[in-house]
Amino acid sequence: MELLAQQILNGLVTGSVYSLVALGLTLTYGTLQVPNFAHGHLYMWGAYLSYTLMSSAGFNYWAAMAVSITVLALAGVALERLVFRPLRNDSPVNAMIAALGVMLFLEAVAQNIWGEEFRHLESPYGGVVSVFGLLVTAHRLILLGTAAVLMVALLLFLTRTIAGSAIRATAQNREGALLVGIDTNRVAMTTFAISAGLAAFAGSLVAPISLVYPSMGAMITLKAFAIVVLGGMGSVPGALVGGYLLALAESLGGTYVSATYQDLVAFVVLALVFTFKPSGLFKESV
Amino acid sequence: MKYGAGAALAIAVVLPLVVPNAYYLEILTQAYVFAISACGLNVILGFAGQLSLAHAGFFGIGAYTVALLATKAGVTFWAGVPAGIALSAVIGFVVGSICLRSKGHYFAIFTMAVGLIINLIIQKWESLTHGHVGVIGIPGPGAIGPIHFESGIARSYLALVCLALTLVATTRLLRSPVGRTMVAVRESEPLAAAIGLDVMAAKRLAFTISAALAGLAGGLYAGFIGFLGPESSNIEMTFNTLLYVMVGGIGSVVGPVAGTFIVYGLSQVLQVLQHYQMVIFGLALVLLILFMPKGLAGVFRRPSTQPTPLAESASLRAGSSKKGDK
């Protein structure tokens, strides 16, 4: 029973990270129809920037995270402006290949700067607390809390503000959004900034409880794709729920079925969904 | 065109004899092998317009079939390679039948997952594949009558013959009715379906052939190198092959071969750049797509001799709603 509770807690912690990453991916897909294969690499860069700012420049955890989010958001804007916008009217295959190129580039640059070895970011909240008899590090609780706060803030932004409504309108119908006077180019840049910022936030949150290394982005990209396909490409609630569900499935599957094949869960789920429903589980909507 | 092909053939035949040492000969042989794999990716991506990211998975299946049959069952290279091709083709047919029901982005994501599953199985199924340790001591091709294959030159010619056969086969495929159907699917799938072409059959055939060619390249690779690790089937391998195809010219028959020679050759010869190799490759891939989407073949091809590959279909499609073609 205690093992089960522990695994559920672990699932929720990992799930917060998965959901944040999947949210960014689903937002850019919804508004631009670009499957950004480099999304997980923005997450990896976010983690590395926070790590470097803390270990070399003496920043505190939250300041490092804020800088990292800002830098990545700007990188997201640059990516949209320089790579994806010029390809918008080309064949979709071209944008996908470009995304793969960006991904190779980001990983290789990280490898040159920080090397292959695993880095550890020390959390200021390393202490262990007891919650209903379960032992858990304070950082995990903070991760759960801040992730939830940010998700709620994002949902409010998307549903209650003009900028958020513009993003949703563009996702529903680009031509229609243009017709009512929405600057869809600006929406695209905003979306990329939010998406990359979310990735940097997730990367900085996860760095203290896992390790930082150049190839950490590839696996999470694939998992985020599994989540987004499961929840519906472009769907925000789908990405939120899907992230937690996948993480719970992994942590329970890893405990009770087979730890060796834990990472396979996501891809088997993905393959099953596509096998029976070739266009994903849900219709697209933000 | 005919003179060009003749000249290329002459160069290819002479090349193994004039390379300065065994190291360069090895690189040349590898380039022939990877070119076969690039031709395979070109069939599904260049001819039929579907971005398959499972390509290295099929390369791995071919390679591991040869390696495991040889080391565990004593099957020779000559029987192992056809077995590898057959297994890749069969798995390619089954996977293609399922994956190709998804279109566009979904197909790319689906095949990326399939490639990853194949790679993870190879990594984790330790009792069969020895996981990260890999398979060592894979016997190379044995002698056929008086012809021996111990020397680098003989192996190089063997790879060249396979590459030449691949090129003949893909050229004939492109000119056949089913090849024309593939191109029609690439240019506009709804249009191809509307005039009564069997779109699914053409895509499935393209995927199966592409898997079979990857299997052939993988089998040759395993026999020539003599050892094999799971990284032969990882996604980076798919990216490299994609780059070969993109540099040479997507959709052109000989483009991928030229692309392989340039990219693989440069990456091996310029060892000083080893650390920055992927930095340059990644950037190159993005710049190519942005400024030269048809690769070298697009630069050298005279205008209006062939239907242009991806760029033109896009302008056709740009008119219709982006949501419509999913």
Coordinates of C-alpha atoms in Angstrom, one line a residue:
Chain A
M1 CA 0.0 0.0 0.0
E2 CA 2.8 2.4 0.9
L3 CA 4.6 1.4 -2.2
L4 CA 1.6 2.1 -4.3
A5 CA 1.2 5.5 -2.7
Q6 CA 4.9 6.3 -3.2
Q7 CA 4.6 5.3 -6.9
I8 CA 1.5 7.4 -7.4
L9 CA 3.4 10.4 -5.9
N10 CA 6.4 9.7 -8.2
G11 CA 4.0 9.5 -11.1
L12 CA 2.4 12.9 -10.2
V13 CA 5.9 14.5 -10.0
T14 CA 7.0 13.2 -13.3
G15 CA 3.6 13.9 -14.7
S16 CA 3.9 17.6 -13.9
V17 CA 7.0 17.7 -16.0
Y18 CA 5.5 15.7 -18.8
S19 CA 2.4 17.9 -18.9
L20 CA 4.4 21.1 -19.0
V21 CA 6.5 19.9 -21.9
A22 CA 3.5 18.5 -23.7
L23 CA 1.6 21.8 -23.2
G24 CA 4.3 23.7 -25.1
L25 CA 4.3 21.1 -27.9
T26 CA 0.6 21.1 -28.3
L27 CA 0.4 24.9 -28.3
T28 CA 2.9 25.2 -31.2
Y29 CA 1.2 22.4 -33.0
G30 CA -2.2 23.9 -32.6
T31 CA -1.3 27.3 -33.9
L32 CA 1.3 26.5 -36.5
Q33 CA 0.7 22.8 -37.4
V34 CA 4.4 22.3 -36.9
P35 CA 5.4 19.2 -35.0
N36 CA 8.4 20.7 -33.3
F37 CA 10.8 17.8 -32.9
A38 CA 13.3 20.1 -31.2
H39 CA 10.9 20.9 -28.3
G40 CA 12.6 18.6 -25.8
H41 CA 15.9 20.1 -26.7
L42 CA 14.7 23.5 -25.6
Y43 CA 13.8 21.8 -22.3
M44 CA 17.4 20.4 -22.1
W45 CA 18.8 23.9 -22.8
G46 CA 16.6 25.3 -20.1
A47 CA 18.0 22.8 -17.6
Y48 CA 21.6 23.5 -18.7
L49 CA 21.2 27.3 -18.5
S50 CA 19.8 27.1 -15.0
Y51 CA 22.6 24.8 -14.0
T52 CA 25.3 27.0 -15.4
L53 CA 23.9 30.2 -13.9
M54 CA 23.7 28.6 -10.5
S55 CA 27.0 26.8 -10.5
S56 CA 29.2 29.3 -12.3
A57 CA 27.5 32.7 -11.8
G58 CA 26.2 32.2 -8.3
F59 CA 22.5 32.9 -9.1
N60 CA 19.9 31.6 -6.7
Y61 CA 17.5 28.9 -8.0
W62 CA 14.6 31.1 -8.9
A63 CA 16.7 33.9 -10.5
A64 CA 18.5 31.3 -12.6
M65 CA 15.2 29.8 -13.7
A66 CA 13.8 33.2 -14.6
V67 CA 16.8 34.1 -16.8
S68 CA 16.7 30.6 -18.4
I69 CA 13.0 31.0 -19.2
T70 CA 13.6 34.4 -20.7
V71 CA 16.5 33.3 -22.9
L72 CA 14.6 30.3 -24.1
A73 CA 11.5 32.3 -24.9
L74 CA 13.6 34.6 -27.0
A75 CA 15.2 31.6 -28.7
G76 CA 11.6 30.3 -29.4
V77 CA 10.8 33.6 -31.1
A78 CA 13.9 33.4 -33.2
L79 CA 13.1 29.9 -34.2
E80 CA 9.6 30.8 -35.3
R81 CA 10.8 33.9 -37.1
L82 CA 13.9 32.5 -38.9
V83 CA 13.0 28.9 -39.5
F84 CA 9.4 28.0 -39.3
R85 CA 7.7 31.2 -40.7
P86 CA 9.6 31.0 -44.0
L87 CA 8.6 27.4 -44.4
R88 CA 4.9 27.9 -43.6
N89 CA 3.8 27.7 -47.2
D90 CA 6.1 24.9 -48.2
S91 CA 5.3 21.2 -48.0
P92 CA 4.8 20.1 -44.3
V93 CA 7.6 17.6 -44.8
N94 CA 10.1 20.6 -45.1
A95 CA 9.1 22.0 -41.7
M96 CA 9.5 18.7 -40.1
I97 CA 13.0 18.2 -41.6
A98 CA 13.9 21.7 -40.5
A99 CA 12.8 20.9 -36.9
L100 CA 15.0 17.8 -37.0
G101 CA 17.9 19.9 -38.1
V102 CA 17.3 22.4 -35.2
M103 CA 17.2 19.4 -32.8
L104 CA 20.6 18.0 -34.1
F105 CA 22.1 21.5 -33.8
L106 CA 20.9 22.2 -30.3
E107 CA 22.1 18.8 -29.0
A108 CA 25.5 19.1 -30.7
V109 CA 26.1 22.6 -29.4
A110 CA 25.1 21.5 -25.9
Q111 CA 27.5 18.6 -26.2
N112 CA 30.3 21.0 -27.2
I113 CA 29.7 23.4 -24.4
W114 CA 29.0 21.1 -21.5
G115 CA 30.3 17.7 -22.7
E116 CA 28.8 14.3 -22.4
E117 CA 28.9 13.9 -18.6
F118 CA 25.9 14.0 -16.4
R119 CA 25.5 17.2 -14.3
H120 CA 23.7 17.6 -11.1
L121 CA 21.9 20.8 -10.1
E122 CA 21.7 21.2 -6.4
S123 CA 18.2 22.2 -5.2
P124 CA 18.0 24.7 -2.3
Y125 CA 15.2 22.6 -1.0
G126 CA 17.0 19.3 -0.5
G127 CA 15.4 18.5 2.9
V128 CA 13.1 15.5 3.3
V129 CA 9.6 16.0 4.6
S130 CA 6.9 13.5 5.6
V131 CA 3.5 13.8 4.0
F132 CA 0.9 11.4 5.4
G133 CA 3.7 9.0 6.3
L134 CA 5.4 9.2 2.9
L135 CA 9.0 10.5 2.8
V136 CA 9.5 13.0 0.0
T137 CA 12.1 15.7 -0.7
A138 CA 10.8 19.2 -0.4
H139 CA 11.9 20.0 -3.9
R140 CA 9.4 17.4 -5.3
L141 CA 6.5 19.1 -3.4
I142 CA 7.7 22.5 -4.7
L143 CA 7.8 21.1 -8.2
L144 CA 4.2 19.7 -7.9
G145 CA 3.0 23.1 -6.5
T146 CA 4.7 25.5 -9.0
A147 CA 3.8 23.3 -12.0
A148 CA 0.1 23.3 -10.9
V149 CA 0.2 27.1 -10.4
L150 CA 1.7 27.7 -13.8
M151 CA -0.8 25.4 -15.5
V152 CA -3.7 27.2 -14.0
A153 CA -2.1 30.5 -14.9
L154 CA -1.7 29.3 -18.5
L155 CA -5.3 28.1 -18.7
L156 CA -6.5 31.5 -17.4
F157 CA -4.3 33.3 -19.9
L158 CA -5.7 31.3 -22.8
T159 CA -9.3 31.6 -21.8
R160 CA -9.5 35.1 -20.1
T161 CA -7.2 37.4 -22.0
I162 CA -7.3 38.9 -25.5
A163 CA -3.9 37.5 -26.4
G164 CA -4.9 34.1 -25.2
S165 CA -8.1 34.3 -27.2
A166 CA -6.1 35.3 -30.3
I167 CA -4.0 32.2 -29.9
R168 CA -7.1 30.0 -29.6
A169 CA -8.7 31.7 -32.6
T170 CA -5.6 31.1 -34.7
A171 CA -5.5 27.5 -33.7
Q172 CA -9.1 27.0 -34.7
N173 CA -8.9 28.7 -38.1
R174 CA -5.9 30.8 -39.3
E175 CA -7.8 32.4 -42.2
G176 CA -10.8 33.2 -39.9
A177 CA -8.4 34.8 -37.4
L178 CA -6.8 36.9 -40.1
L179 CA -10.2 38.0 -41.3
V180 CA -11.2 39.4 -37.9
G181 CA -7.9 41.3 -37.7
I182 CA -5.7 39.1 -35.6
D183 CA -2.0 39.4 -36.4
T184 CA -1.3 35.7 -36.8
N185 CA 2.5 36.3 -37.2
R186 CA 2.5 37.9 -33.8
V187 CA 0.4 35.0 -32.4
A188 CA 2.9 32.5 -33.8
M189 CA 5.8 34.3 -32.1
T190 CA 4.0 34.6 -28.8
T191 CA 3.1 30.9 -29.0
F192 CA 6.6 29.9 -29.6
A193 CA 7.9 32.1 -26.8
I194 CA 5.4 30.6 -24.4
S195 CA 6.1 27.1 -25.6
A196 CA 9.9 27.4 -25.2
G197 CA 9.5 29.2 -21.9
L198 CA 7.4 26.3 -20.6
A199 CA 10.0 23.9 -21.7
A200 CA 12.8 25.9 -19.9
F201 CA 10.6 26.0 -16.8
A202 CA 10.1 22.3 -16.8
G203 CA 13.7 21.6 -17.5
S204 CA 14.8 23.8 -14.6
L205 CA 12.3 22.2 -12.3
V206 CA 13.3 18.6 -13.1
A207 CA 17.1 19.2 -13.1
P208 CA 17.5 18.8 -9.3
I209 CA 15.7 15.5 -9.2
S210 CA 17.1 13.9 -12.3
L211 CA 20.4 14.6 -14.1
V212 CA 21.2 17.1 -16.8
Y213 CA 22.8 15.7 -20.0
P214 CA 22.7 16.5 -23.7
S215 CA 20.5 13.7 -24.9
M216 CA 17.8 14.2 -22.1
G217 CA 15.7 16.1 -24.7
A218 CA 15.2 13.4 -27.2
M219 CA 13.3 11.0 -25.0
I220 CA 11.0 13.6 -23.5
T221 CA 10.2 14.9 -27.0
L222 CA 9.0 11.5 -28.0
K223 CA 7.0 11.1 -24.8
A224 CA 5.5 14.5 -25.2
F225 CA 4.4 13.5 -28.7
A226 CA 2.8 10.3 -27.3
I227 CA 0.9 12.5 -24.8
V228 CA -0.2 15.0 -27.4
V229 CA -1.3 12.3 -29.8
L230 CA -3.2 10.6 -27.0
G231 CA -4.8 13.9 -25.8
G232 CA -5.4 15.3 -29.3
M233 CA -2.9 17.3 -31.3
G234 CA -3.4 20.9 -30.3
S235 CA -5.6 20.2 -27.3
V236 CA -4.6 21.9 -24.1
P237 CA -6.7 19.8 -21.6
G238 CA -5.6 16.7 -23.5
A239 CA -1.9 17.5 -22.9
L240 CA -2.5 18.3 -19.2
V241 CA -4.4 15.1 -18.4
G242 CA -2.3 13.0 -20.8
G243 CA 0.9 14.0 -19.1
Y244 CA -0.2 12.8 -15.7
L245 CA -1.7 9.7 -17.1
L246 CA 1.4 8.6 -19.0
A247 CA 3.6 9.3 -16.0
L248 CA 1.3 7.3 -13.7
A249 CA 1.2 4.4 -16.2
E250 CA 5.0 4.4 -16.4
S251 CA 5.7 4.5 -12.7
L252 CA 3.1 1.8 -11.9
G253 CA 4.1 -0.2 -14.9
G254 CA 7.7 0.1 -14.0
T255 CA 7.0 -1.1 -10.4
Y256 CA 4.5 -3.9 -11.1
V257 CA 5.3 -5.1 -14.6
S258 CA 8.8 -4.5 -15.8
A259 CA 11.3 -1.8 -15.0
T260 CA 13.5 -2.7 -18.0
Y261 CA 10.8 -1.8 -20.5
Q262 CA 9.4 1.3 -18.6
D263 CA 10.4 3.7 -21.3
L264 CA 8.6 1.6 -23.9
V265 CA 5.2 2.3 -22.3
A266 CA 4.8 5.6 -24.1
F267 CA 5.7 4.3 -27.5
V268 CA 3.5 1.2 -27.2
V269 CA 0.6 3.4 -26.2
L270 CA 1.4 5.7 -29.1
A271 CA 1.6 2.8 -31.5
L272 CA -1.7 1.3 -30.2
V273 CA -3.6 4.6 -30.5
F274 CA -2.4 5.1 -34.1
T275 CA -3.1 1.5 -35.0
F276 CA -6.7 1.7 -34.1
K277 CA -7.3 5.4 -34.6
P278 CA -4.9 6.7 -37.4
S279 CA -5.7 10.3 -36.8
G280 CA -5.3 10.4 -33.0
L281 CA -7.8 10.0 -30.2
F282 CA -9.5 13.4 -30.2
K283 CA -10.3 16.1 -32.7
E284 CA -8.0 19.1 -32.6
S285 CA -9.0 22.0 -30.4
V286 CA -7.4 24.4 -28.0
Chain B
M1 CA 22.4 12.1 -68.7
K2 CA 23.7 8.9 -70.3
Y3 CA 27.2 10.3 -70.5
G4 CA 26.9 11.4 -66.9
A5 CA 25.9 8.0 -65.7
G6 CA 28.7 6.3 -67.7
A7 CA 31.3 8.7 -66.3
A8 CA 30.0 8.1 -62.7
L9 CA 30.1 4.4 -63.3
A10 CA 33.7 4.6 -64.6
I11 CA 34.8 6.7 -61.6
A12 CA 33.0 4.3 -59.2
V13 CA 34.8 1.3 -60.8
V14 CA 38.2 2.9 -60.7
L15 CA 37.9 4.5 -57.3
P16 CA 38.6 1.3 -55.2
L17 CA 41.9 0.8 -57.1
V18 CA 43.2 4.3 -56.7
V19 CA 42.4 5.2 -53.1
P20 CA 45.7 5.7 -51.2
N21 CA 45.4 3.3 -48.3
A22 CA 43.2 0.7 -46.5
Y23 CA 41.6 3.4 -44.3
Y24 CA 40.2 5.3 -47.3
L25 CA 39.2 2.1 -48.9
E26 CA 37.2 1.3 -45.8
I27 CA 35.5 4.7 -45.9
L28 CA 34.7 4.2 -49.6
T29 CA 33.1 0.9 -48.9
Q30 CA 31.1 2.3 -46.1
A31 CA 29.9 5.2 -48.3
Y32 CA 28.6 2.6 -50.9
V33 CA 26.8 0.8 -48.1
F34 CA 25.2 4.0 -46.6
A35 CA 24.3 5.1 -50.1
I36 CA 22.2 2.0 -50.5
S37 CA 20.4 2.9 -47.3
A38 CA 19.9 6.5 -48.5
C39 CA 18.4 5.2 -51.8
G40 CA 16.0 3.3 -49.7
L41 CA 14.9 6.3 -47.7
N42 CA 14.6 8.2 -50.9
V43 CA 12.0 5.7 -52.2
I44 CA 9.6 6.5 -49.4
L45 CA 10.5 10.1 -48.8
G46 CA 11.6 11.3 -52.2
F47 CA 9.3 9.2 -54.5
A48 CA 6.2 8.9 -52.3
G49 CA 6.6 12.0 -50.1
Q50 CA 6.3 10.3 -46.7
L51 CA 8.8 11.2 -44.0
S52 CA 9.6 7.9 -42.4
L53 CA 11.7 8.2 -39.2
A54 CA 12.0 4.4 -38.7
H55 CA 14.6 4.0 -41.4
A56 CA 17.6 3.1 -39.1
G57 CA 15.3 0.6 -37.4
F58 CA 15.2 -1.4 -40.6
F59 CA 18.9 -1.0 -41.1
G60 CA 19.3 -2.5 -37.6
I61 CA 17.0 -5.4 -38.4
G62 CA 19.0 -6.3 -41.5
A63 CA 22.3 -5.9 -39.6
Y64 CA 21.2 -7.9 -36.5
T65 CA 19.7 -10.7 -38.7
V66 CA 23.1 -11.2 -40.4
A67 CA 25.0 -10.9 -37.2
L68 CA 22.9 -13.2 -35.1
L69 CA 22.3 -15.8 -37.7
A70 CA 26.1 -16.0 -38.3
T71 CA 27.2 -16.0 -34.6
K72 CA 24.4 -18.1 -33.2
A73 CA 23.4 -20.5 -36.0
G74 CA 26.5 -20.5 -38.2
V75 CA 24.6 -19.2 -41.2
T76 CA 26.9 -17.7 -43.8
F77 CA 26.9 -14.1 -44.9
W78 CA 25.5 -15.0 -48.3
A79 CA 22.4 -16.6 -46.8
G80 CA 22.2 -14.1 -44.0
V81 CA 21.9 -11.0 -46.2
P82 CA 18.9 -12.2 -48.1
A83 CA 17.4 -13.3 -44.8
G84 CA 18.0 -9.8 -43.5
I85 CA 16.4 -8.2 -46.5
A86 CA 13.5 -10.5 -46.3
L87 CA 12.9 -9.9 -42.6
S88 CA 13.2 -6.1 -43.0
A89 CA 10.8 -6.2 -46.0
V90 CA 8.2 -8.4 -44.1
I91 CA 8.4 -6.2 -41.0
G92 CA 8.3 -3.1 -43.3
F93 CA 5.2 -4.4 -45.0
V94 CA 3.4 -5.0 -41.7
V95 CA 4.5 -1.7 -40.1
G96 CA 3.8 0.2 -43.4
S97 CA 0.3 -1.3 -43.6
I98 CA -0.4 0.1 -40.1
C99 CA 1.6 3.3 -40.1
L100 CA 0.6 4.5 -43.6
R101 CA -3.0 4.8 -42.5
S102 CA -1.8 7.9 -40.6
K103 CA -0.9 10.8 -42.8
G104 CA 1.5 13.8 -42.7
H105 CA 2.7 14.7 -39.3
Y106 CA 1.0 11.7 -37.7
F107 CA 2.9 9.3 -40.0
A108 CA 6.3 10.9 -39.1
I109 CA 5.6 10.8 -35.4
F110 CA 4.3 7.2 -35.6
T111 CA 7.3 6.0 -37.5
M112 CA 9.6 7.8 -35.1
A113 CA 8.0 5.8 -32.3
V114 CA 8.4 2.6 -34.3
G115 CA 12.1 3.3 -34.9
L116 CA 12.5 3.9 -31.2
I117 CA 10.7 0.7 -30.3
I118 CA 13.0 -1.3 -32.6
N119 CA 16.1 0.4 -31.1
L120 CA 14.9 -0.1 -27.5
I121 CA 14.1 -3.8 -28.2
I122 CA 17.6 -4.3 -29.7
Q123 CA 19.1 -2.5 -26.6
K124 CA 17.1 -4.3 -23.9
W125 CA 16.7 -7.8 -25.3
E126 CA 20.1 -8.8 -23.9
S127 CA 19.7 -12.5 -24.1
L128 CA 19.4 -12.2 -27.9
T129 CA 21.3 -9.1 -28.9
H130 CA 23.8 -8.7 -26.0
G131 CA 22.4 -5.2 -25.4
H132 CA 25.0 -2.4 -25.3
V133 CA 27.9 -4.9 -25.5
G134 CA 26.8 -5.7 -29.0
V135 CA 27.7 -8.7 -31.3
I136 CA 31.3 -9.3 -31.9
G137 CA 33.2 -11.6 -34.3
I138 CA 30.6 -11.5 -37.2
P139 CA 32.2 -13.5 -40.1
G140 CA 32.5 -11.5 -43.3
P141 CA 31.5 -12.8 -46.8
G142 CA 33.1 -16.2 -47.6
A143 CA 34.7 -17.1 -50.9
I144 CA 32.5 -17.9 -53.9
G145 CA 34.5 -20.3 -56.1
P146 CA 37.7 -18.5 -57.0
I147 CA 36.6 -15.1 -55.8
H148 CA 37.7 -14.2 -52.2
F149 CA 36.3 -11.4 -50.2
E150 CA 39.0 -11.0 -47.5
S151 CA 40.6 -8.0 -49.1
G152 CA 39.2 -4.5 -48.8
I153 CA 39.1 -4.1 -52.5
A154 CA 36.9 -7.1 -53.1
R155 CA 34.5 -6.0 -50.4
S156 CA 34.4 -2.5 -51.9
Y157 CA 33.4 -4.0 -55.3
L158 CA 30.8 -6.2 -53.7
A159 CA 29.2 -3.1 -52.1
L160 CA 29.5 -1.2 -55.4
V161 CA 27.7 -4.1 -57.2
C162 CA 24.9 -4.0 -54.6
L163 CA 24.7 -0.2 -55.0
A164 CA 24.6 -0.4 -58.8
L165 CA 21.8 -3.0 -58.6
T166 CA 19.9 -0.7 -56.1
L167 CA 20.2 2.2 -58.5
V168 CA 19.0 0.1 -61.5
A169 CA 16.1 -1.1 -59.4
T170 CA 15.0 2.3 -58.1
T171 CA 15.3 3.9 -61.6
R172 CA 13.1 1.2 -63.1
L173 CA 10.7 1.6 -60.1
L174 CA 10.5 5.4 -60.7
R175 CA 9.7 4.8 -64.4
S176 CA 7.1 2.1 -63.8
P177 CA 3.4 2.8 -63.5
V178 CA 3.5 2.2 -59.7
G179 CA 6.5 4.6 -59.5
R180 CA 4.4 7.2 -61.3
T181 CA 1.7 6.6 -58.8
M182 CA 4.1 7.2 -55.9
V183 CA 5.1 10.5 -57.5
A184 CA 1.4 11.4 -57.9
V185 CA 0.8 10.6 -54.2
R186 CA 3.7 12.9 -53.3
E187 CA 2.4 15.8 -55.4
S188 CA -1.2 15.5 -54.1
E189 CA -2.6 12.5 -52.4
P190 CA -6.3 13.5 -52.6
L191 CA -5.9 14.2 -56.4
A192 CA -4.2 10.8 -56.9
A193 CA -7.0 9.1 -55.0
A194 CA -9.6 11.0 -56.9
I195 CA -8.4 9.8 -60.3
G196 CA -8.6 6.2 -59.1
L197 CA -5.0 5.4 -58.3
D198 CA -4.5 2.9 -55.5
V199 CA -2.7 5.3 -53.1
M200 CA -2.3 2.9 -50.2
A201 CA -0.8 0.1 -52.4
A202 CA 1.7 2.5 -53.8
K203 CA 2.7 3.9 -50.4
R204 CA 3.0 0.4 -48.9
L205 CA 5.1 -0.8 -51.7
A206 CA 7.4 2.3 -51.4
F207 CA 7.7 1.7 -47.6
T208 CA 8.4 -2.1 -48.1
I209 CA 11.1 -1.4 -50.7
S210 CA 12.6 1.3 -48.5
A211 CA 12.8 -1.1 -45.6
A212 CA 14.3 -3.9 -47.8
L213 CA 17.0 -1.6 -49.0
A214 CA 17.8 -0.5 -45.5
G215 CA 18.0 -4.2 -44.5
L216 CA 20.4 -4.9 -47.4
A217 CA 22.6 -2.0 -46.3
G218 CA 22.5 -3.2 -42.7
G219 CA 23.4 -6.7 -43.6
L220 CA 26.4 -5.6 -45.7
Y221 CA 27.4 -3.3 -42.8
A222 CA 27.4 -6.1 -40.2
G223 CA 29.4 -8.4 -42.4
F224 CA 32.0 -5.8 -43.4
I225 CA 32.5 -4.2 -40.0
G226 CA 32.5 -7.5 -38.0
F227 CA 30.9 -6.1 -34.9
L228 CA 27.6 -4.5 -34.2
G229 CA 26.0 -2.3 -31.4
P230 CA 22.5 -1.0 -30.9
E231 CA 23.6 2.5 -32.1
S232 CA 23.5 1.1 -35.7
S233 CA 19.7 1.4 -35.4
N234 CA 19.3 4.7 -33.4
I235 CA 17.6 7.8 -34.5
E236 CA 20.8 9.6 -35.2
M237 CA 21.4 7.1 -37.9
T238 CA 18.1 8.0 -39.5
F239 CA 19.1 11.7 -39.3
N240 CA 22.4 11.0 -41.0
T241 CA 20.6 9.2 -43.8
L242 CA 18.1 12.0 -44.1
L243 CA 20.9 14.5 -44.5
Y244 CA 22.5 12.4 -47.3
V245 CA 19.2 12.4 -49.1
M246 CA 18.6 16.1 -48.6
V247 CA 22.0 17.2 -49.7
G248 CA 22.0 15.1 -52.8
G249 CA 18.5 15.9 -53.8
I250 CA 15.3 14.4 -52.6
G251 CA 13.4 12.5 -55.2
S252 CA 16.3 12.2 -57.7
V253 CA 17.6 8.7 -58.2
V254 CA 21.3 9.4 -58.0
G255 CA 21.1 12.4 -55.7
P256 CA 21.2 10.4 -52.5
V257 CA 24.4 8.6 -53.7
A258 CA 26.1 12.0 -54.3
G259 CA 24.8 13.3 -51.0
T260 CA 26.2 10.2 -49.1
F261 CA 29.6 10.6 -50.8
I262 CA 29.8 14.3 -50.0
V263 CA 28.5 14.3 -46.4
Y264 CA 29.9 10.9 -45.2
G265 CA 33.1 11.5 -47.1
L266 CA 33.5 15.0 -45.5
S267 CA 32.7 13.8 -42.0
Q268 CA 35.3 11.0 -42.2
V269 CA 38.0 13.0 -44.0
L270 CA 37.8 16.2 -41.9
Q271 CA 38.5 14.4 -38.6
V272 CA 39.5 17.7 -37.0
L273 CA 35.9 18.7 -37.2
Q274 CA 34.7 15.6 -35.3
H275 CA 33.4 17.6 -32.4
Y276 CA 31.6 20.1 -34.5
Q277 CA 30.3 17.6 -37.0
M278 CA 26.7 17.5 -35.7
V279 CA 26.6 21.2 -35.1
I280 CA 27.4 21.7 -38.8
F281 CA 25.1 18.9 -40.0
G282 CA 22.2 20.3 -38.0
L283 CA 22.7 23.8 -39.3
A284 CA 23.2 22.4 -42.8
L285 CA 19.9 20.5 -42.7
V286 CA 18.0 23.7 -41.7
L287 CA 19.8 25.9 -44.3
L288 CA 19.2 23.3 -47.0
I289 CA 15.5 23.2 -46.4
L290 CA 15.3 26.9 -46.3
F291 CA 17.4 27.8 -49.3
M292 CA 18.0 24.7 -51.4
P293 CA 15.1 22.3 -50.7
K294 CA 15.9 20.2 -53.8
G295 CA 19.5 19.6 -52.9
L296 CA 22.3 19.4 -55.4
A297 CA 20.1 17.6 -57.9
G298 CA 17.9 20.7 -57.9
V299 CA 20.9 22.9 -58.7
F300 CA 22.2 20.8 -61.6
R301 CA 18.9 19.8 -63.1
R302 CA 17.7 21.8 -66.1
P303 CA 14.4 23.4 -65.4
S304 CA 11.2 21.7 -66.6
T305 CA 12.7 18.3 -67.3
Q306 CA 11.0 16.7 -64.3
P307 CA 8.1 17.5 -62.1
T308 CA 9.7 19.4 -59.2
P309 CA 9.6 17.5 -56.0
L310 CA 8.4 19.1 -52.8
A311 CA 8.4 22.8 -53.3
E312 CA 5.9 22.9 -56.1
S313 CA 3.4 20.6 -54.5
A314 CA 3.4 23.0 -51.5
S315 CA 2.4 25.9 -53.6
L316 CA -0.5 23.9 -55.0
R317 CA -1.4 22.9 -51.5
A318 CA -1.0 26.4 -50.0
G319 CA -4.1 27.5 -51.8
S320 CA -6.3 25.0 -50.0
S321 CA -6.9 25.1 -46.3
K322 CA -4.0 23.7 -44.2
K323 CA -6.5 21.8 -42.1
G324 CA -8.0 20.2 -45.1
D325 CA -5.1 17.9 -46.0
K326 CA -5.0 15.9 -42.8

